[in-house]
């Protein structure tokens, strides 16, 4: 059941336009609905704080932000960690085309509408790809963008030809095969879990993946974002971003190369900063939440 629509009123400061006003919301948001799909939301921090929308990747859920949100909340920001399409129990459509990038971005824009029409947007992994799309396709909804690990979609595609990204992305081809990935995860759990650990995921987070995705029945639907890649018109990804942007990348990321991180600036018209975390794996939100929170706060404070 959808939570009651929050009543909110803009509080403008320093003569800023209504679009950039802080929004005071009287009620927490636990779910948001779009086109019959219901997404769960973890709404934390001061209700009158500027909203920061947090988008997780694969194979994560909103709990991946559990060590980041307390830092953002303590700094006075309201955080809304949204369960993504394919993961949320009420948002698991069957068709591959329902997971195309514009659909993922529109889901987020709907949540932002619930908190006043604009927010700071942060995404990791597939959440970062989605965050880029929100900033490019719904620019009025995004105050600032912090993309973690994944480059601008157009740059990511170009990096396949300009760097070693194609080799790093071998698993994307695997995930596009029907049935086989699900069988591997279920019938060879030790092998699959070992791949995650080799990539830097902590054992406790592997256990969380087993519980939050496999046991809760989200494995096949969560792969929808990968299986819709070939159905997405490449021209859709060639959007420019006007929001002030920070790109966070880590040197021990086994899935994403540096080339994409360094060239994302070419698609950003606003201020851009690249933050490189040395010795950190792909799983930045859980491995180095303090450094990530610092990067987010530095961006939104500007």
mmCIF file of C-alpha atoms in Angstrom:
data_model
loop_
_atom_site.group_PDB
_atom_site.id
_atom_site.type_symbol
_atom_site.label_atom_id
_atom_site.label_comp_id
_atom_site.label_asym_id
_atom_site.label_seq_id
_atom_site.Cartn_x
_atom_site.Cartn_y
_atom_site.Cartn_z
ATOM 1 C CA UNK A 1 0.000 0.000 0.000
ATOM 2 C CA UNK A 2 1.343 3.386 -0.943
ATOM 3 C CA UNK A 3 2.231 5.754 1.853
ATOM 4 C CA UNK A 4 0.101 8.926 2.105
ATOM 5 C CA UNK A 5 1.337 11.708 -0.111
ATOM 6 C CA UNK A 6 3.481 13.988 1.988
ATOM 7 C CA UNK A 7 2.420 17.597 2.294
ATOM 8 C CA UNK A 8 5.397 19.845 1.881
ATOM 9 C CA UNK A 9 6.131 23.510 1.637
ATOM 10 C CA UNK A 10 9.249 25.165 0.203
ATOM 11 C CA UNK A 11 11.440 27.221 2.483
ATOM 12 C CA UNK A 12 13.559 29.561 0.387
ATOM 13 C CA UNK A 13 16.831 30.931 1.650
ATOM 14 C CA UNK A 14 19.097 33.698 0.402
ATOM 15 C CA UNK A 15 16.738 34.583 -2.422
ATOM 16 C CA UNK A 16 17.093 31.256 -4.163
ATOM 17 C CA UNK A 17 14.376 30.154 -6.579
ATOM 18 C CA UNK A 18 11.676 27.747 -5.430
ATOM 19 C CA UNK A 19 13.364 24.974 -7.420
ATOM 20 C CA UNK A 20 16.331 25.062 -5.046
ATOM 21 C CA UNK A 21 14.412 25.578 -1.824
ATOM 22 C CA UNK A 22 14.732 23.259 1.132
ATOM 23 C CA UNK A 23 11.553 21.199 1.363
ATOM 24 C CA UNK A 24 9.943 20.582 4.741
ATOM 25 C CA UNK A 25 8.009 17.302 4.591
ATOM 26 C CA UNK A 26 5.617 16.370 7.348
ATOM 27 C CA UNK A 27 5.633 12.600 6.838
ATOM 28 C CA UNK A 28 8.184 9.903 6.172
ATOM 29 C CA UNK A 29 8.086 8.164 2.804
ATOM 30 C CA UNK A 30 8.107 4.372 3.065
ATOM 31 C CA UNK A 31 6.978 3.574 -0.491
ATOM 32 C CA UNK A 32 6.595 5.319 -3.816
ATOM 33 C CA UNK A 33 4.488 4.105 -6.746
ATOM 34 C CA UNK A 34 4.879 4.441 -10.506
ATOM 35 C CA UNK A 35 2.855 2.702 -13.226
ATOM 36 C CA UNK A 36 1.538 0.133 -10.769
ATOM 37 C CA UNK A 37 4.988 -0.690 -9.370
ATOM 38 C CA UNK A 38 5.678 -0.061 -5.697
ATOM 39 C CA UNK A 39 9.198 0.771 -4.510
ATOM 40 C CA UNK A 40 10.310 0.607 -0.878
ATOM 41 C CA UNK A 41 12.204 3.594 0.503
ATOM 42 C CA UNK A 42 14.390 3.984 3.606
ATOM 43 C CA UNK A 43 13.707 7.577 4.677
ATOM 44 C CA UNK A 44 16.086 8.737 7.430
ATOM 45 C CA UNK A 45 17.531 11.896 8.926
ATOM 46 C CA UNK A 46 15.935 15.279 9.656
ATOM 47 C CA UNK A 47 12.678 15.821 7.777
ATOM 48 C CA UNK A 48 13.610 19.439 7.088
ATOM 49 C CA UNK A 49 17.027 18.544 5.706
ATOM 50 C CA UNK A 50 17.878 18.815 2.029
ATOM 51 C CA UNK A 51 17.042 15.440 0.435
ATOM 52 C CA UNK A 52 19.755 13.094 -0.804
ATOM 53 C CA UNK A 53 18.479 10.169 -2.879
ATOM 54 C CA UNK A 54 20.706 7.076 -2.673
ATOM 55 C CA UNK A 55 20.614 4.410 -5.411
ATOM 56 C CA UNK A 56 22.178 0.980 -4.941
ATOM 57 C CA UNK A 57 23.711 -1.308 -7.552
ATOM 58 C CA UNK A 58 23.894 -5.064 -8.158
ATOM 59 C CA UNK A 59 23.911 -7.266 -6.120
ATOM 60 C CA UNK A 60 22.953 -4.824 -3.365
ATOM 61 C CA UNK A 61 19.852 -3.401 -1.743
ATOM 62 C CA UNK A 62 19.322 -0.081 0.106
ATOM 63 C CA UNK A 63 21.135 -1.573 3.110
ATOM 64 C CA UNK A 64 24.406 -1.023 1.247
ATOM 65 C CA UNK A 65 24.131 2.623 2.416
ATOM 66 C CA UNK A 66 23.785 1.699 6.109
ATOM 67 C CA UNK A 67 27.236 3.088 7.042
ATOM 68 C CA UNK A 68 26.966 6.179 4.820
ATOM 69 C CA UNK A 69 23.542 7.479 5.829
ATOM 70 C CA UNK A 70 24.340 8.139 9.518
ATOM 71 C CA UNK A 71 27.155 10.464 8.459
ATOM 72 C CA UNK A 72 24.916 12.342 6.012
ATOM 73 C CA UNK A 73 22.080 12.526 8.546
ATOM 74 C CA UNK A 74 24.426 13.865 11.235
ATOM 75 C CA UNK A 75 25.409 16.624 8.796
ATOM 76 C CA UNK A 76 21.748 17.678 8.567
ATOM 77 C CA UNK A 77 20.677 15.932 5.368
ATOM 78 C CA UNK A 78 17.630 13.764 4.848
ATOM 79 C CA UNK A 79 18.456 10.504 3.031
ATOM 80 C CA UNK A 80 16.114 8.402 0.922
ATOM 81 C CA UNK A 81 17.581 5.051 -0.091
ATOM 82 C CA UNK A 82 15.316 3.633 -2.783
ATOM 83 C CA UNK A 83 14.915 -0.060 -3.606
ATOM 84 C CA UNK A 84 15.430 -0.335 -7.348
ATOM 85 C CA UNK A 85 13.260 -1.885 -10.071
ATOM 86 C CA UNK A 86 13.821 -5.642 -10.115
ATOM 87 C CA UNK A 87 14.776 -5.709 -6.436
ATOM 88 C CA UNK A 88 11.745 -4.275 -4.618
ATOM 89 C CA UNK A 89 9.106 -6.987 -4.021
ATOM 90 C CA UNK A 90 6.419 -4.762 -5.549
ATOM 91 C CA UNK A 91 8.459 -3.768 -8.611
ATOM 92 C CA UNK A 92 9.598 -6.856 -10.496
ATOM 93 C CA UNK A 93 8.179 -6.684 -14.036
ATOM 94 C CA UNK A 94 8.801 -9.695 -16.286
ATOM 95 C CA UNK A 95 9.602 -8.010 -19.614
ATOM 96 C CA UNK A 96 13.223 -7.145 -20.377
ATOM 97 C CA UNK A 97 12.288 -3.846 -21.991
ATOM 98 C CA UNK A 98 10.804 -2.673 -18.701
ATOM 99 C CA UNK A 99 14.362 -2.378 -17.334
ATOM 100 C CA UNK A 100 15.715 0.061 -19.926
ATOM 101 C CA UNK A 101 17.664 2.985 -18.530
ATOM 102 C CA UNK A 102 14.984 5.667 -19.146
ATOM 103 C CA UNK A 103 12.525 3.587 -17.103
ATOM 104 C CA UNK A 104 14.992 3.294 -14.222
ATOM 105 C CA UNK A 105 15.546 7.051 -14.314
ATOM 106 C CA UNK A 106 11.819 7.804 -14.343
ATOM 107 C CA UNK A 107 11.373 5.686 -11.195
ATOM 108 C CA UNK A 108 13.809 7.956 -9.377
ATOM 109 C CA UNK A 109 12.239 11.131 -10.732
ATOM 110 C CA UNK A 110 8.929 9.967 -9.257
ATOM 111 C CA UNK A 111 10.499 9.658 -5.812
ATOM 112 C CA UNK A 112 12.102 13.092 -6.136
ATOM 113 C CA UNK A 113 8.702 14.553 -6.986
ATOM 114 C CA UNK A 114 7.482 13.222 -3.639
ATOM 115 C CA UNK A 115 10.066 15.312 -1.761
ATOM 116 C CA UNK A 116 9.539 18.583 -3.575
ATOM 117 C CA UNK A 117 10.798 18.132 -7.116
ATOM 118 C CA UNK A 118 14.582 18.343 -6.689
ATOM 119 C CA UNK A 119 17.227 16.471 -4.704
ATOM 120 C CA UNK A 120 20.877 15.585 -4.540
ATOM 121 C CA UNK A 121 21.319 12.213 -6.265
ATOM 122 C CA UNK A 122 23.958 9.622 -5.401
ATOM 123 C CA UNK A 123 24.345 6.222 -7.050
ATOM 124 C CA UNK A 124 26.733 3.291 -6.905
ATOM 125 C CA UNK A 125 27.259 0.699 -9.659
ATOM 126 C CA UNK A 126 23.947 0.365 -11.570
ATOM 127 C CA UNK A 127 22.643 3.018 -9.224
ATOM 128 C CA UNK A 128 25.317 5.325 -10.657
ATOM 129 C CA UNK A 129 24.268 4.571 -14.241
ATOM 130 C CA UNK A 130 20.715 5.377 -13.209
ATOM 131 C CA UNK A 131 21.802 8.550 -11.412
ATOM 132 C CA UNK A 132 23.592 9.763 -14.551
ATOM 133 C CA UNK A 133 20.377 9.152 -16.519
ATOM 134 C CA UNK A 134 18.256 11.035 -13.992
ATOM 135 C CA UNK A 135 20.623 14.017 -14.255
ATOM 136 C CA UNK A 136 20.618 13.872 -18.046
ATOM 137 C CA UNK A 137 16.963 13.052 -18.759
ATOM 138 C CA UNK A 138 15.365 14.878 -15.795
ATOM 139 C CA UNK A 139 17.787 17.774 -15.204
ATOM 140 C CA UNK A 140 15.354 19.888 -13.177
ATOM 141 C CA UNK A 141 15.158 17.099 -10.577
ATOM 142 C CA UNK A 142 18.874 17.002 -9.753
ATOM 143 C CA UNK A 143 20.627 19.592 -7.583
ATOM 144 C CA UNK A 144 23.943 17.731 -7.574
ATOM 145 C CA UNK A 145 25.137 14.343 -8.792
ATOM 146 C CA UNK A 146 27.613 11.982 -7.144
ATOM 147 C CA UNK A 147 28.326 8.960 -9.333
ATOM 148 C CA UNK A 148 30.211 6.141 -7.640
ATOM 149 C CA UNK A 149 32.299 3.666 -9.672
ATOM 150 C CA UNK A 150 30.353 3.803 -12.973
ATOM 151 C CA UNK A 151 31.135 6.399 -15.630
ATOM 152 C CA UNK A 152 28.653 8.384 -17.726
ATOM 153 C CA UNK A 153 26.785 5.781 -19.877
ATOM 154 C CA UNK A 154 28.090 7.170 -23.174
ATOM 155 C CA UNK A 155 31.647 7.139 -21.835
ATOM 156 C CA UNK A 156 31.195 3.626 -20.479
ATOM 157 C CA UNK A 157 30.216 2.390 -23.935
ATOM 158 C CA UNK A 158 33.164 4.217 -25.508
ATOM 159 C CA UNK A 159 35.530 2.766 -22.903
ATOM 160 C CA UNK A 160 34.745 -0.705 -24.262
ATOM 161 C CA UNK A 161 36.740 0.268 -27.358
ATOM 162 C CA UNK A 162 39.264 2.674 -25.837
ATOM 163 C CA UNK A 163 40.466 0.700 -22.804
ATOM 164 C CA UNK A 164 40.377 -2.710 -21.144
ATOM 165 C CA UNK A 165 36.772 -2.196 -20.026
ATOM 166 C CA UNK A 166 35.441 -4.893 -22.361
ATOM 167 C CA UNK A 167 37.568 -7.488 -20.553
ATOM 168 C CA UNK A 168 36.486 -6.182 -17.163
ATOM 169 C CA UNK A 169 32.837 -6.420 -18.219
ATOM 170 C CA UNK A 170 32.884 -10.117 -19.177
ATOM 171 C CA UNK A 171 30.218 -10.855 -16.582
ATOM 172 C CA UNK A 172 27.711 -8.636 -18.414
ATOM 173 C CA UNK A 173 27.703 -11.121 -21.304
ATOM 174 C CA UNK A 174 27.158 -13.955 -18.815
ATOM 175 C CA UNK A 175 24.251 -12.148 -17.176
ATOM 176 C CA UNK A 176 22.548 -11.724 -20.558
ATOM 177 C CA UNK A 177 22.281 -15.474 -21.032
ATOM 178 C CA UNK A 178 18.878 -16.900 -20.108
ATOM 179 C CA UNK A 179 18.638 -19.112 -16.997
ATOM 180 C CA UNK A 180 22.372 -19.925 -16.778
ATOM 181 C CA UNK A 181 23.363 -17.139 -14.337
ATOM 182 C CA UNK A 182 20.571 -18.135 -11.969
ATOM 183 C CA UNK A 183 21.671 -21.771 -12.147
ATOM 184 C CA UNK A 184 25.291 -20.861 -11.424
ATOM 185 C CA UNK A 185 24.354 -18.807 -8.375
ATOM 186 C CA UNK A 186 22.137 -21.556 -6.975
ATOM 187 C CA UNK A 187 24.038 -24.715 -7.953
ATOM 188 C CA UNK A 188 27.599 -23.414 -7.537
ATOM 189 C CA UNK A 189 27.177 -21.044 -4.594
ATOM 190 C CA UNK A 190 30.746 -21.418 -3.335
ATOM 191 C CA UNK A 191 32.206 -20.565 -6.762
ATOM 192 C CA UNK A 192 29.959 -17.550 -7.258
ATOM 193 C CA UNK A 193 30.467 -16.239 -3.746
ATOM 194 C CA UNK A 194 34.217 -16.610 -4.188
ATOM 195 C CA UNK A 195 34.074 -14.340 -7.240
ATOM 196 C CA UNK A 196 32.393 -11.656 -5.146
ATOM 197 C CA UNK A 197 34.977 -11.988 -2.385
ATOM 198 C CA UNK A 198 37.817 -11.838 -4.922
ATOM 199 C CA UNK A 199 36.344 -8.565 -6.110
ATOM 200 C CA UNK A 200 36.538 -7.145 -2.599
ATOM 201 C CA UNK A 201 33.073 -7.856 -1.203
ATOM 202 C CA UNK A 202 33.150 -8.679 2.499
ATOM 203 C CA UNK A 203 31.834 -12.120 3.566
ATOM 204 C CA UNK A 204 29.074 -10.511 5.615
ATOM 205 C CA UNK A 205 27.915 -8.638 2.508
ATOM 206 C CA UNK A 206 27.955 -11.854 0.480
ATOM 207 C CA UNK A 207 25.684 -13.336 3.148
ATOM 208 C CA UNK A 208 23.461 -10.276 2.831
ATOM 209 C CA UNK A 209 23.285 -10.838 -0.936
ATOM 210 C CA UNK A 210 22.236 -14.438 -0.315
ATOM 211 C CA UNK A 211 19.473 -13.294 2.021
ATOM 212 C CA UNK A 212 18.229 -10.056 0.450
ATOM 213 C CA UNK A 213 18.309 -11.134 -3.190
ATOM 214 C CA UNK A 214 18.324 -14.924 -3.502
ATOM 215 C CA UNK A 215 16.193 -15.919 -0.513
ATOM 216 C CA UNK A 216 13.782 -13.048 -1.147
ATOM 217 C CA UNK A 217 13.275 -14.143 -4.774
ATOM 218 C CA UNK A 218 14.845 -11.174 -6.545
ATOM 219 C CA UNK A 219 17.699 -12.896 -8.384
ATOM 220 C CA UNK A 220 16.181 -13.213 -11.864
ATOM 221 C CA UNK A 221 14.385 -9.861 -11.814
ATOM 222 C CA UNK A 222 17.423 -8.024 -10.407
ATOM 223 C CA UNK A 223 19.361 -9.061 -13.524
ATOM 224 C CA UNK A 224 16.838 -7.171 -15.640
ATOM 225 C CA UNK A 225 19.048 -4.063 -15.787
ATOM 226 C CA UNK A 226 21.769 -6.115 -17.506
ATOM 227 C CA UNK A 227 19.354 -7.902 -19.832
ATOM 228 C CA UNK A 228 17.839 -4.646 -21.052
ATOM 229 C CA UNK A 229 21.171 -3.102 -22.118
ATOM 230 C CA UNK A 230 20.897 -4.388 -25.689
ATOM 231 C CA UNK A 231 17.320 -3.105 -25.888
ATOM 232 C CA UNK A 232 18.270 0.465 -24.995
ATOM 233 C CA UNK A 233 18.783 2.839 -27.919
ATOM 234 C CA UNK A 234 22.432 4.028 -27.617
ATOM 235 C CA UNK A 235 21.315 7.525 -28.593
ATOM 236 C CA UNK A 236 19.402 7.733 -25.300
ATOM 237 C CA UNK A 237 22.694 7.580 -23.384
ATOM 238 C CA UNK A 238 24.231 10.543 -25.182
ATOM 239 C CA UNK A 239 22.839 13.151 -22.804
ATOM 240 C CA UNK A 240 24.720 16.027 -21.270
ATOM 241 C CA UNK A 241 24.645 16.731 -17.540
ATOM 242 C CA UNK A 242 24.274 20.265 -16.220
ATOM 243 C CA UNK A 243 24.282 19.443 -12.490
ATOM 244 C CA UNK A 244 27.487 19.914 -10.476
ATOM 245 C CA UNK A 245 29.013 16.436 -10.501
ATOM 246 C CA UNK A 246 31.489 14.362 -8.538
ATOM 247 C CA UNK A 247 32.769 11.058 -9.910
ATOM 248 C CA UNK A 248 34.146 8.678 -7.252
ATOM 249 C CA UNK A 249 36.331 5.819 -8.467
ATOM 250 C CA UNK A 250 38.591 3.361 -6.627
ATOM 251 C CA UNK A 251 41.888 1.931 -7.803
ATOM 252 C CA UNK A 252 41.145 -1.703 -6.833
ATOM 253 C CA UNK A 253 37.868 -1.882 -8.735
ATOM 254 C CA UNK A 254 37.905 -5.142 -10.714
ATOM 255 C CA UNK A 255 34.817 -4.218 -12.750
ATOM 256 C CA UNK A 256 35.342 -0.575 -13.791
ATOM 257 C CA UNK A 257 38.471 0.947 -15.286
ATOM 258 C CA UNK A 258 39.963 4.392 -14.818
ATOM 259 C CA UNK A 259 39.480 5.534 -18.418
ATOM 260 C CA UNK A 260 35.738 5.941 -18.018
ATOM 261 C CA UNK A 261 36.076 7.783 -14.726
ATOM 262 C CA UNK A 262 38.567 10.246 -16.174
ATOM 263 C CA UNK A 263 36.562 10.967 -19.331
ATOM 264 C CA UNK A 264 33.117 11.394 -17.787
ATOM 265 C CA UNK A 265 33.845 15.102 -17.405
ATOM 266 C CA UNK A 266 33.489 15.467 -21.178
ATOM 267 C CA UNK A 267 29.723 15.035 -20.817
ATOM 268 C CA UNK A 268 29.296 17.376 -17.836
ATOM 269 C CA UNK A 269 28.612 21.069 -18.412
ATOM 270 C CA UNK A 270 28.597 21.966 -14.718
ATOM 271 C CA UNK A 271 31.467 21.825 -12.214
ATOM 272 C CA UNK A 272 33.128 18.409 -12.146
ATOM 273 C CA UNK A 273 35.473 16.679 -9.718
ATOM 274 C CA UNK A 274 37.070 13.227 -9.876
ATOM 275 C CA UNK A 275 37.763 11.653 -6.481
ATOM 276 C CA UNK A 276 40.081 8.626 -6.569
ATOM 277 C CA UNK A 277 40.197 6.296 -3.560
ATOM 278 C CA UNK A 278 43.488 4.393 -3.455
ATOM 279 C CA UNK A 279 43.441 0.746 -2.425
ATOM 280 C CA UNK A 280 39.631 0.531 -2.245
ATOM 281 C CA UNK A 281 37.650 -2.130 -4.099
ATOM 282 C CA UNK A 282 34.471 -1.751 -6.117
ATOM 283 C CA UNK A 283 32.310 -1.910 -2.980
ATOM 284 C CA UNK A 284 32.974 1.655 -1.866
ATOM 285 C CA UNK A 285 29.806 2.281 0.214
ATOM 286 C CA UNK A 286 30.629 -0.570 2.599
ATOM 287 C CA UNK A 287 34.437 -0.599 2.399
ATOM 288 C CA UNK A 288 35.122 3.126 2.820
ATOM 289 C CA UNK A 289 31.853 4.807 3.839
ATOM 290 C CA UNK A 290 33.643 7.715 5.526
ATOM 291 C CA UNK A 291 35.556 8.718 2.391
ATOM 292 C CA UNK A 292 32.437 8.361 0.270
ATOM 293 C CA UNK A 293 30.360 10.418 2.700
ATOM 294 C CA UNK A 294 33.059 13.105 2.663
ATOM 295 C CA UNK A 295 32.911 13.245 -1.147
ATOM 296 C CA UNK A 296 29.115 13.465 -1.110
ATOM 297 C CA UNK A 297 29.070 16.185 1.541
ATOM 298 C CA UNK A 298 31.746 18.183 -0.271
ATOM 299 C CA UNK A 299 29.626 18.121 -3.429
ATOM 300 C CA UNK A 300 26.240 18.915 -1.885
ATOM 301 C CA UNK A 301 27.676 21.660 0.338
ATOM 302 C CA UNK A 302 28.695 23.596 -2.764
#
